[in-house]
Amino acid sequence: MLPYAPFLVWLLPLVASALMPLAALHPKVRDLFPVVVGFVTAAFALSMIPDVSAGPPYPNPQISWLLVPGLIEVKVGVLLDPLSVFMCNIVAGIGSLILLYSLAYMAGEEGITRYWFFMLLFIGSMIGLVVADNFLWLYIFWEMVGLCSYALIGFWYKKPEARKAGVKAFIVTRIGDVFFLAGIILIFLNTGSFAFSDLKGTLEAFKVLPYALSTVPFLLLLGAIGKSAQLPLHVWLPDAMEGPTTVSALIHAATMVKAGVYLMARTHLIYMEAAPEAWLTALIWVGAITAFLTATMGLTAVDIKRVLAYSTISQIGYMMMALGLGASAGFVFISQFHLMSHAIFKALLFLAAGVIIHSLAGLRDMRKMGGLWRDAPVTFYTMVVGVLALGGVPPFNGFWSKDLIFAAALETGNYAALFLAVVTAALTLAYGLRMIYLTFLGEKRSEEVKKMHIHEPWVMRVPLLILATLCFITGFTGENFAGFMGVLTHNGEVFHVEPLSVSLSIVALLVGGIPAYLVYWKRSPPPENFARGGWGALQRLLSEGYYFDKFYYAVFVDGLKAAVQGFRKTHPGILNFNISLILGGLLLLAFLLLMLG
Amino acid sequence: MDVASIGLTGGMLLIVLGLYCLATKRNMIRLVLAAEIMTNGAIVLLVTFAATPLGMVNPAIVAIAILAIGIGGCVAAIGLAIALQAFRHYKTLDVRELKRLRW
């Protein structure tokens, strides 16, 4: 590895983000500096691969931190194992491509220095999150990426929807974070350490508090549900699409929402065979149900970015499900393999959508688009590659990784979850094709789109082409990737093509693809037919997202407001009255203390 | 009665006096004075606790007490300034008339 790579790989972007105000003194430096930092970070991340591919023991440099002699000693450091180095490369690699793309996408925006600052801060803290070797640092970085997400969703703070979406994302993920923090505190109380490596050896020590061994993974799961936007805390991610498309691509598709999957994979690796059965089952069902429900929501969304957001949630559901199928490193590999495929094709899809949105001055409604493929051929073809990979069409990477998940579900006998997963695969291809048709094919359906000029500069085309190539290549690297993750493959135990699961994939493709082709390409029946009668009711239910959002607003926003209004009546605003109540309260407290103490 | 008891009783009396005044009076200037009396009661208690059984006084706590007296003076000044501005604006010093300042 390059010298000091385990530390520099996350310190470099963090320090660079602090230097942004200095770099902003010159407009050219301001824009080029973060891109250069991004690529240097990616080089550092790449250089760490050879060090871990040899297998354990993995490098784990530590320093002493929070030292109270004789009482507390918290050792912190970075852990380089296949999982962390892999995530590190995803973040740094895709992050650098997106920074490059931002040069064109964000050119001339107001507050661009703020944008670069938060992007660099995000890349630094996300890499810090995945290389941290203890739960304390993981949590600190976890909150830092949450902050960056909030600030970047609300980047266009003059738009009220963007402000609201940022706050919503912040608050909803916070619900999960509270449980996550509770889990971390339980771990520390029981083992006296935050480090993953200590935890592995002291699982039996989880006896101080009863049930801690089986409660902790559930608390961590709730944290992951918030961060990875799984049901029932998924409502923030579709709204987060108010941010710039580059932000959606980097934070809300490729990296930050994967932090929950990473956390679950990490917990999985710590617990291994000791993983509670109920936790694994919860993972399977959270994943499978999320994957299915959000895929159906994606079918009716009309905002191109919301389709992609629903599809992100749905694909993360697959990863969660893969982790729950069994307690061994093989399942971590399967979920990480799908994570890699998804990070690549979803970043590609978002960046391709970004070209369109950028050219159409922020228009995201697919009903007004159409016929754009002649204007933006590179975007069109790369987006088709992305949709085929997302839908799981061979030979693109999505096919291989999804097939592994099906095979694993078959092997472990989780047929109900497998059924949901296959149906989801069919729906995925259907909404992918619908998106392609509505955006690029047919007639241009509105005047404003007709008079807009679409342009795709090379600085946008290059990342698209690189990602499209990767979509093609990475599908075939499963064997190597399994070896890298330390999973045995030579006996064909993990990586092999199962005829049954492949045929399931093919069936799903036909079931999803043929109706989409008939409805949109052949117009028999035409899509308008589905807006009436029973289909119309279903369509409304789906486009309202099963009323999750409405329900949360009614209960937690309006309900809380009403409760506060009721409570406010006890505040008459008469100072004498308030003081008398305070006196009474103090007396009561003193009385209680005397009686009980 | 030793010095400590005098200090404690006196401090408590001042605080209770201030609370009584806050709970019953309506005139803003009286309220500011009441808050000042309570502050002084608290300072008396602080100084009383600073005395050690040997008759020594912990100088650090005395320094804090002097600081608290200074801050109390500032608070009184600001409180009276607010009262003055409120009188100019509302032509009354009765706090019940100022209910519209409630959130």
XYZ file of C-alpha atoms in Angstrom:
700
model
C 0.000 0.000 0.000
C 0.984 3.607 -0.306
C 2.587 4.966 2.893
C 0.091 5.624 5.713
C -2.767 4.738 3.362
C -5.117 3.399 6.109
C -5.185 6.814 7.735
C -4.604 9.125 4.805
C -7.450 7.590 2.844
C -10.005 9.252 5.102
C -7.951 12.078 6.642
C -7.067 13.475 3.227
C -10.638 14.316 2.129
C -11.490 15.551 5.632
C -8.527 17.935 5.700
C -9.177 18.940 2.102
C -12.767 19.805 2.966
C -11.492 22.157 5.667
C -9.226 23.775 3.078
C -12.105 24.469 0.695
C -12.540 28.121 1.738
C -8.873 28.686 0.867
C -9.196 26.903 -2.456
C -12.289 28.970 -3.216
C -10.144 32.089 -3.529
C -9.545 31.139 -7.149
C -12.485 29.759 -9.147
C -10.375 27.303 -11.186
C -8.614 25.936 -8.113
C -11.930 25.716 -6.285
C -13.364 23.323 -8.871
C -10.272 21.282 -9.696
C -8.935 20.836 -6.162
C -11.760 18.558 -4.891
C -11.649 16.424 -8.039
C -7.905 15.922 -7.670
C -8.363 15.074 -3.983
C -11.062 12.581 -4.972
C -8.797 10.758 -7.407
C -5.842 10.754 -4.995
C -8.139 9.227 -2.364
C -9.215 6.594 -4.867
C -5.551 5.792 -5.551
C -4.941 5.334 -1.827
C -7.987 3.091 -1.555
C -6.908 0.975 -4.532
C -3.409 0.591 -3.116
C -4.799 -1.182 -0.051
C -6.291 -4.089 -2.000
C -3.106 -6.219 -2.217
C -2.580 -5.991 1.544
C -5.812 -7.733 2.403
C -6.195 -10.133 -0.509
C -3.481 -12.330 1.009
C -5.848 -13.205 3.861
C -5.601 -12.830 7.647
C -4.051 -11.454 9.798
C -5.293 -8.111 8.578
C -3.519 -4.811 9.318
C -5.118 -3.131 12.342
C -3.043 -0.130 13.530
C -4.374 1.327 16.786
C -3.793 4.309 19.023
C -4.904 4.996 22.571
C -7.787 7.404 22.859
C -9.983 8.564 25.753
C -7.503 7.421 28.358
C -8.477 7.601 32.045
C -5.619 5.693 33.722
C -6.801 2.605 35.519
C -10.432 3.146 34.603
C -11.134 3.462 30.922
C -8.893 2.912 27.983
C -10.474 3.095 24.589
C -8.205 1.950 21.815
C -9.159 3.126 18.394
C -7.745 2.539 14.985
C -8.494 1.335 11.536
C -9.233 -2.201 10.513
C -8.331 -3.272 7.014
C -10.165 -6.430 6.151
C -11.743 -7.404 2.821
C -15.102 -5.911 3.787
C -13.751 -2.499 4.788
C -11.288 -2.234 1.921
C -14.005 -3.200 -0.539
C -16.411 -0.543 0.785
C -13.558 1.939 0.836
C -12.939 1.362 -2.858
C -16.613 1.694 -3.706
C -16.798 5.031 -1.903
C -13.543 6.436 -3.204
C -13.900 5.079 -6.746
C -17.487 6.090 -7.393
C -16.973 9.268 -5.367
C -14.125 10.399 -7.601
C -16.124 9.723 -10.780
C -19.047 11.691 -9.372
C -16.814 14.584 -8.375
C -15.559 14.664 -11.956
C -19.127 14.649 -13.261
C -20.030 17.451 -10.831
C -17.651 19.760 -12.701
C -20.252 19.987 -15.441
C -23.383 19.328 -13.423
C -22.801 21.920 -10.732
C -21.040 24.532 -12.892
C -22.207 28.026 -12.085
C -24.348 27.056 -9.095
C -24.639 29.467 -6.244
C -22.825 28.212 -3.149
C -20.594 25.789 -5.036
C -17.905 26.020 -2.336
C -20.407 24.658 0.158
C -21.169 21.836 -2.257
C -17.513 20.822 -2.619
C -16.992 21.157 1.131
C -19.805 18.775 1.994
C -18.947 16.306 -0.780
C -15.357 16.032 0.460
C -16.499 15.880 4.072
C -18.886 13.121 3.078
C -16.274 11.061 1.236
C -13.854 11.397 4.157
C -16.378 10.446 6.801
C -17.866 7.602 4.764
C -14.425 6.051 4.305
C -13.797 6.655 8.008
C -17.026 4.831 8.753
C -16.026 1.729 6.863
C -12.421 1.502 8.054
C -13.124 2.249 11.741
C -12.279 -0.762 13.889
C -14.711 0.023 16.710
C -18.320 0.939 17.192
C -17.581 4.341 18.746
C -15.809 5.721 15.688
C -18.283 4.004 13.449
C -21.048 5.882 15.234
C -19.277 9.251 15.048
C -18.727 8.890 11.312
C -22.252 7.518 10.940
C -23.586 10.807 12.288
C -21.174 12.816 10.162
C -22.434 11.240 6.955
C -25.954 11.921 8.210
C -25.074 15.581 8.581
C -23.613 15.725 5.060
C -26.704 14.017 3.699
C -28.935 16.580 5.409
C -26.884 19.523 4.190
C -26.657 18.277 0.612
C -30.334 17.336 0.279
C -31.095 20.890 1.321
C -28.360 22.284 -0.908
C -30.849 24.433 -2.808
C -32.100 25.853 0.449
C -34.199 28.486 -1.281
C -36.589 25.743 -2.405
C -38.953 24.951 0.475
C -39.314 21.284 -0.599
C -35.539 20.841 -0.460
C -35.332 22.311 3.033
C -38.171 20.122 4.248
C -36.711 17.004 2.648
C -33.377 17.625 4.368
C -34.987 17.994 7.761
C -37.155 14.926 7.145
C -34.151 12.802 6.216
C -32.322 13.993 9.299
C -35.168 13.281 11.707
C -36.255 9.932 10.282
C -32.733 8.515 10.279
C -32.312 9.855 13.812
C -35.016 7.436 14.995
C -32.874 4.522 13.923
C -29.719 6.144 15.284
C -31.131 6.315 18.809
C -31.524 2.549 18.835
C -28.110 2.112 17.294
C -26.564 4.222 20.072
C -28.449 2.188 22.669
C -26.974 -0.962 21.137
C -23.457 0.462 21.279
C -23.896 1.440 24.938
C -25.137 -2.068 25.730
C -22.072 -3.515 24.030
C -19.746 -1.294 26.049
C -21.504 -2.032 29.337
C -21.188 -5.739 28.722
C -17.713 -6.062 27.287
C -15.936 -2.840 28.264
C -14.757 -2.335 24.721
C -15.948 -0.912 21.449
C -13.525 -2.762 19.181
C -14.857 -5.371 16.752
C -11.878 -7.629 17.414
C -12.426 -7.606 21.200
C -16.098 -8.228 20.711
C -15.450 -11.311 18.653
C -13.558 -12.919 21.522
C -15.937 -11.875 24.272
C -19.318 -12.883 22.948
C -19.663 -15.213 25.947
C -19.069 -12.207 28.190
C -22.498 -10.894 27.173
C -23.854 -12.088 30.473
C -23.784 -8.982 32.628
C -27.191 -7.907 31.455
C -29.584 -10.685 30.562
C -30.572 -10.993 26.900
C -27.851 -8.552 25.799
C -26.421 -11.091 23.377
C -29.666 -11.354 21.476
C -30.874 -7.734 21.933
C -27.820 -5.940 20.599
C -28.090 -7.143 16.986
C -31.732 -6.060 16.893
C -30.858 -2.563 18.092
C -28.155 -2.390 15.433
C -30.685 -3.623 12.878
C -32.997 -0.727 13.756
C -30.109 1.679 13.172
C -29.493 0.049 9.807
C -33.182 0.265 8.907
C -33.097 4.019 9.449
C -29.897 4.602 7.524
C -30.623 2.210 4.666
C -34.219 3.424 4.326
C -35.840 0.040 4.871
C -39.476 -0.367 5.816
C -40.931 1.234 7.898
C -38.403 4.108 7.923
C -38.063 4.325 4.141
C -40.069 7.531 3.756
C -37.114 9.895 3.754
C -35.302 8.526 0.724
C -37.802 9.400 -2.043
C -38.020 12.943 -0.676
C -34.245 13.178 -0.533
C -34.337 13.362 -4.337
C -34.800 17.127 -3.975
C -31.030 17.427 -3.690
C -28.684 17.721 -6.682
C -28.564 14.531 -8.775
C -24.864 14.031 -8.089
C -25.699 13.935 -4.390
C -28.442 11.387 -5.017
C -26.005 9.276 -7.005
C -23.225 9.353 -4.437
C -25.020 9.525 -1.090
C -28.485 8.157 -1.710
C -27.619 5.362 -4.081
C -24.010 4.250 -4.081
C -22.666 4.791 -0.595
C -24.383 6.290 2.446
C -27.546 4.219 2.294
C -25.248 1.192 2.143
C -23.895 2.072 5.574
C -26.766 0.111 7.084
C -25.897 -2.938 4.979
C -22.264 -2.492 5.963
C -23.224 -2.362 9.649
C -25.272 -5.534 9.307
C -22.450 -7.267 7.433
C -20.034 -6.215 10.158
C -22.339 -7.508 12.894
C -22.771 -10.678 10.884
C -18.998 -11.175 10.739
C -18.704 -10.604 14.497
C -21.481 -12.976 15.456
C -21.084 -15.599 12.723
C -22.478 -18.888 14.016
C -23.607 -17.223 17.261
C -26.041 -15.003 15.369
C -29.513 -15.210 16.928
C -31.940 -17.077 14.696
C -34.637 -14.425 15.158
C -32.280 -11.684 13.999
C -31.516 -13.535 10.773
C -35.217 -14.089 10.154
C -35.876 -10.401 10.787
C -33.186 -9.499 8.243
C -34.740 -11.777 5.621
C -38.229 -10.381 6.069
C -37.308 -6.730 6.429
C -35.327 -7.128 3.229
C -37.846 -9.160 1.248
C -40.898 -7.087 2.183
C -39.066 -3.820 1.574
C -37.809 -5.060 -1.775
C -41.287 -6.069 -2.901
C -43.304 -3.086 -1.628
C -40.934 -0.394 -2.848
C -40.641 -2.079 -6.249
C -44.416 -1.762 -6.613
C -44.179 1.906 -5.630
C -41.530 2.369 -8.309
C -44.020 1.142 -10.912
C -46.222 4.213 -10.593
C -43.782 7.021 -9.750
C -43.698 9.739 -12.401
C -40.615 11.562 -11.160
C -37.569 9.947 -12.788
C -35.476 10.339 -9.651
C -38.182 8.914 -7.410
C -38.305 5.776 -9.569
C -34.588 5.398 -8.989
C -34.979 6.097 -5.267
C -37.614 3.395 -4.863
C -35.452 1.028 -6.824
C -32.513 1.813 -4.513
C -34.572 0.909 -1.454
C -35.748 -2.236 -3.180
C -32.231 -3.357 -4.110
C -30.956 -2.675 -0.589
C -33.770 -4.957 0.534
C -32.123 -7.724 -1.511
C -28.825 -7.122 0.262
C -30.465 -7.265 3.705
C -32.251 -10.432 2.714
C -29.026 -12.038 1.496
C -27.392 -11.308 4.859
C -30.225 -12.972 6.738
C -30.237 -16.214 4.734
C -27.593 -17.860 6.847
C -24.844 -17.321 9.379
C -21.547 -17.580 7.536
C -19.135 -15.423 5.573
C -20.586 -16.723 2.313
C -23.772 -14.748 2.800
C -21.822 -11.598 3.555
C -20.034 -12.135 0.261
C -23.317 -12.535 -1.623
C -24.773 -9.358 -0.191
C -21.564 -7.415 -0.818
C -21.435 -8.683 -4.382
C -24.909 -7.335 -4.981
C -23.877 -4.143 -3.214
C -21.029 -3.706 -5.688
C -23.294 -4.326 -8.681
C -25.883 -1.951 -7.314
C -23.416 0.800 -6.465
C -22.164 0.730 -10.046
C -25.405 0.503 -11.996
C -27.333 2.836 -9.714
C -24.633 5.506 -9.836
C -24.756 5.096 -13.625
C -28.551 5.452 -13.716
C -28.544 8.528 -11.514
C -25.777 10.201 -13.483
C -27.576 9.449 -16.749
C -30.797 10.861 -15.319
C -28.740 13.845 -14.203
C -27.721 14.624 -17.796
C -31.394 14.822 -18.746
C -32.447 16.796 -15.684
C -29.546 19.200 -16.118
C -30.407 19.839 -19.757
C -34.112 20.262 -19.039
C -33.435 22.842 -16.303
C -34.547 20.675 -13.417
C -37.575 19.007 -15.039
C -38.013 15.550 -13.505
C -41.541 14.588 -14.557
C -41.251 11.687 -17.013
C -44.745 12.329 -18.385
C -43.396 15.474 -20.037
C -40.285 13.849 -21.522
C -40.005 11.297 -24.301
C -38.083 11.029 -27.548
C -34.836 12.253 -26.062
C -32.642 9.431 -27.318
C -31.597 11.239 -30.490
C -30.462 14.273 -28.506
C -28.416 12.360 -25.976
C -27.257 9.070 -27.512
C -24.466 8.284 -25.045
C -26.797 8.886 -22.124
C -29.471 6.744 -23.743
C -27.268 3.740 -24.410
C -25.543 3.854 -21.043
C -28.883 4.186 -19.305
C -30.178 1.157 -21.184
C -27.137 -0.743 -19.918
C -27.953 0.490 -16.409
C -31.585 -0.583 -16.632
C -30.664 -4.008 -17.990
C -28.175 -4.444 -15.147
C -30.772 -3.282 -12.638
C -33.376 -5.608 -14.073
C -30.969 -8.518 -13.965
C -30.576 -9.225 -17.673
C -27.542 -11.342 -18.536
C -24.670 -10.682 -19.040
C -24.679 -7.545 -16.900
C -23.589 -7.565 -13.269
C -27.093 -7.345 -11.769
C -27.954 -10.733 -13.231
C -25.022 -12.508 -11.594
C -25.432 -10.988 -8.169
C -29.205 -11.395 -8.075
C -28.817 -14.966 -9.242
C -26.523 -15.671 -6.301
C -29.190 -14.375 -3.929
C -31.828 -16.604 -5.521
C -29.500 -19.578 -5.347
C -28.749 -18.907 -1.692
C -32.448 -18.617 -0.857
C -33.104 -21.889 -2.692
C -30.300 -23.661 -0.913
C -31.381 -22.524 2.538
C -35.015 -23.337 1.821
C -36.492 -19.865 2.334
C -39.112 -20.333 -0.362
C -41.505 -17.580 0.742
C -38.760 -14.970 0.716
C -37.507 -16.375 -2.574
C -40.949 -15.935 -4.088
C -41.061 -12.272 -3.047
C -37.554 -11.779 -4.411
C -38.460 -13.278 -7.789
C -41.625 -11.176 -8.043
C -39.530 -8.131 -7.176
C -37.101 -9.001 -9.948
C -39.991 -9.061 -12.425
C -41.291 -5.704 -11.172
C -37.778 -4.255 -11.340
C -37.403 -4.952 -15.027
C -40.929 -3.639 -15.653
C -40.396 -0.242 -14.049
C -36.919 -0.005 -15.562
C -38.309 -0.458 -19.078
C -41.159 1.945 -18.308
C -38.630 4.568 -17.259
C -36.584 4.078 -20.432
C -39.650 4.333 -22.641
C -41.145 7.378 -20.933
C -37.856 9.247 -20.905
C -36.192 8.433 -24.178
C -38.620 6.860 -26.647
C -41.876 7.808 -28.313
C -42.796 11.430 -29.035
C -41.673 14.468 -27.093
C -44.736 15.000 -24.962
C -44.472 18.654 -23.939
C -43.648 22.005 -25.500
C -41.001 22.885 -22.940
C -39.042 19.723 -23.694
C -39.307 20.352 -27.452
C -37.605 23.706 -27.259
C -34.884 22.688 -24.797
C -31.460 21.870 -26.135
C -29.933 18.675 -24.728
C -26.161 18.618 -24.397
C -23.876 16.043 -22.861
C -20.318 17.308 -22.381
C -17.454 14.834 -22.255
C -16.873 15.432 -18.579
C -20.300 13.853 -18.073
C -19.918 11.188 -20.761
C -16.637 9.806 -19.406
C -18.003 8.746 -15.980
C -21.080 7.280 -17.714
C -18.973 5.230 -20.110
C -16.642 4.032 -17.343
C -19.571 2.936 -15.192
C -21.310 1.228 -18.124
C -18.139 -0.723 -18.868
C -17.891 -1.703 -15.208
C -21.505 -2.911 -15.348
C -20.422 -5.338 -17.996
C -17.117 -6.423 -16.431
C -17.876 -6.811 -12.737
C -20.511 -9.469 -13.306
C -17.797 -11.897 -14.309
C -15.546 -11.162 -11.356
C -17.681 -13.095 -8.859
C -15.120 -15.844 -8.470
C -12.263 -13.422 -7.836
C -14.392 -11.320 -5.537
C -15.352 -14.363 -3.492
C -11.665 -15.193 -3.158
C -10.946 -11.624 -2.105
C -13.647 -11.783 0.568
C -12.013 -14.932 1.919
C -14.810 -17.274 0.882
C -13.795 -20.667 -0.426
C -14.858 -21.277 -3.978
C -12.799 -24.146 -5.312
C -15.283 -26.790 -4.141
C -18.108 -24.897 -5.772
C -19.808 -24.381 -2.437
C -20.586 -20.701 -2.854
C -20.063 -19.658 -6.410
C -21.726 -21.766 -8.984
C -24.505 -21.332 -11.496
C -27.529 -23.246 -10.348
C -29.831 -24.157 -13.261
C -32.946 -23.756 -11.124
C -32.122 -20.237 -9.913
C -31.095 -19.149 -13.401
C -34.375 -20.364 -14.788
C -36.157 -18.477 -12.005
C -34.306 -15.324 -13.086
C -35.281 -15.887 -16.699
C -38.925 -16.441 -15.754
C -38.873 -13.222 -13.732
C -37.429 -11.344 -16.695
C -40.130 -12.635 -19.009
C -42.923 -11.973 -16.513
C -41.716 -8.414 -16.010
C -40.440 -7.595 -19.459
C -43.258 -8.822 -21.692
C -46.094 -6.802 -20.075
C -43.919 -3.688 -20.008
C -43.117 -4.183 -23.707
C -46.775 -4.754 -24.605
C -48.074 -1.777 -22.613
C -45.511 0.833 -23.611
C -44.113 -0.240 -26.977
C -47.154 -1.940 -28.543
C -49.777 0.023 -26.583
C -52.017 -3.054 -26.248
C -53.484 -2.352 -23.751
C -52.371 1.313 -23.654
C -51.032 2.571 -20.297
C -53.947 4.988 -19.892
C -56.261 1.993 -19.329
C -54.637 1.401 -15.964
C -55.779 4.751 -14.583
C -59.442 3.643 -14.418
C -61.505 1.310 -12.259
C -59.816 -1.259 -10.064
C -56.442 -0.639 -11.680
C -56.888 3.059 -10.943
C -57.490 2.402 -7.245
C -54.364 0.234 -7.158
C -52.415 2.923 -8.969
C -53.473 5.558 -6.429
C -52.528 3.258 -3.555
C -49.102 2.672 -5.067
C -48.386 6.270 -5.988
C -49.277 7.269 -2.428
C -46.728 4.685 -1.269
C -49.341 2.670 0.688
C -50.097 5.847 2.674
C -47.026 5.398 4.873
C -46.132 9.038 4.485
C -49.664 10.317 5.071
C -49.968 8.138 8.163
C -46.687 9.376 9.631
C -47.658 12.977 8.978
C -51.082 12.505 10.561
C -49.714 10.831 13.673
C -46.274 12.216 14.301
C -46.429 15.679 12.770
C -50.026 16.841 13.061
C -50.688 14.695 16.124
C -47.694 16.127 17.908
C -48.690 19.648 16.932
C -52.180 19.092 18.371
C -50.728 17.683 21.570
C -48.461 20.717 21.914
C -51.397 23.064 21.351
C -53.268 21.286 24.139
C -50.297 21.453 26.446
C -49.827 25.133 25.711
C -53.117 25.918 27.510
C -51.413 25.147 30.805
C -49.131 28.134 30.172
C -51.334 31.151 30.956
C -48.467 33.613 30.732
C -49.100 35.006 34.216
C -45.742 35.207 35.919
C -47.094 34.946 39.474
C -49.008 31.801 38.597
C -45.969 30.173 36.973
C -43.730 30.979 39.916
C -46.306 29.597 42.348
C -46.385 26.354 40.374
C -42.588 26.182 40.418
C -42.683 26.678 44.209
C -45.276 23.955 44.566
C -43.182 21.623 42.416
C -40.074 22.295 44.483
C -41.964 21.615 47.682
C -43.307 18.373 46.263
C -39.820 17.334 45.196
C -38.358 18.136 48.612
C -41.182 16.225 50.275
C -40.606 13.195 48.064
C -36.874 13.289 48.725
C -37.482 13.403 52.483
C -39.981 10.569 52.353
C -38.028 8.279 50.043
C -34.458 9.236 50.893
C -26.000 29.882 67.089
C -22.762 29.520 65.183
C -21.746 31.428 62.089
C -22.631 28.623 59.717
C -26.217 28.381 60.939
C -26.633 32.141 60.658
C -25.330 32.043 57.104
C -27.547 29.122 56.091
C -30.687 30.513 57.702
C -30.077 33.956 56.285
C -29.431 32.658 52.794
C -32.537 30.470 52.838
C -34.616 33.372 54.180
C -33.443 35.627 51.365
C -34.308 32.998 48.745
C -37.761 32.363 50.204
C -38.358 36.113 50.431
C -37.428 36.495 46.767
C -39.661 33.589 45.730
C -42.579 35.017 47.713
C -42.117 38.371 46.073
C -41.935 36.786 42.588
C -45.082 34.800 43.277
C -47.214 37.676 44.544
C -46.064 41.003 43.119
C -47.051 42.416 39.741
C -44.781 45.392 39.452
C -41.872 44.643 37.137
C -39.374 46.636 39.150
C -40.270 44.683 42.260
C -39.793 41.464 40.304
C -36.309 42.506 39.230
C -35.487 43.321 42.823
C -36.908 39.962 43.933
C -34.662 38.135 41.481
C -31.714 40.107 42.823
C -32.588 39.150 46.394
C -32.678 35.492 45.423
C -29.296 35.769 43.734
C -27.870 37.322 46.860
C -29.338 34.561 48.973
C -27.625 31.996 46.794
C -24.320 33.868 47.106
C -24.649 33.934 50.886
C -25.141 30.180 50.885
C -22.148 29.722 48.620
C -19.880 31.763 50.878
C -21.163 29.923 53.944
C -20.302 26.586 52.426
C -16.865 27.904 51.477
C -15.857 28.165 55.150
C -13.894 25.163 56.395
C -14.127 23.901 59.983
C -10.655 25.333 60.696
C -11.862 28.859 60.123
C -10.184 29.112 56.733
C -12.078 30.315 53.683
C -11.560 28.718 50.308
C -10.359 31.627 48.141
C -11.552 30.089 44.888
C -15.140 30.128 46.074
C -14.838 33.704 47.255
C -13.611 34.607 43.787
C -16.669 32.883 42.298
C -18.902 34.774 44.734
C -17.423 38.117 43.686
C -17.909 37.157 40.056
C -21.517 36.200 40.814
C -22.117 39.582 42.480
C -20.805 41.328 39.399
C -22.983 39.255 37.103
C -25.962 39.852 39.372
C -25.419 43.585 38.941
C -25.438 43.172 35.145
C -28.617 41.095 35.301
C -30.306 43.754 37.414
C -29.237 46.456 34.988
C -30.597 44.539 32.003
C -33.795 43.656 33.869
C -34.410 47.286 34.769
C -33.625 48.350 31.209
C -36.225 45.878 29.918
C -38.714 47.176 32.477
C -38.044 50.726 31.341
C -38.499 49.830 27.651
C -41.660 47.880 28.474
C -43.043 50.875 30.376
C -42.318 53.188 27.459
C -44.018 50.793 25.081
C -47.028 49.635 27.090
C -47.392 52.546 29.579
C -47.674 50.090 32.458
C -45.418 48.050 34.719
C -48.017 45.398 35.538
C -46.723 42.037 34.248
C -50.264 40.733 33.736
C -50.722 43.321 31.039
C -47.715 41.885 29.189
C -49.329 38.519 28.530
C -48.989 39.001 24.818
C -45.259 38.277 25.185
C -46.198 34.663 25.885
C -45.279 32.197 23.104
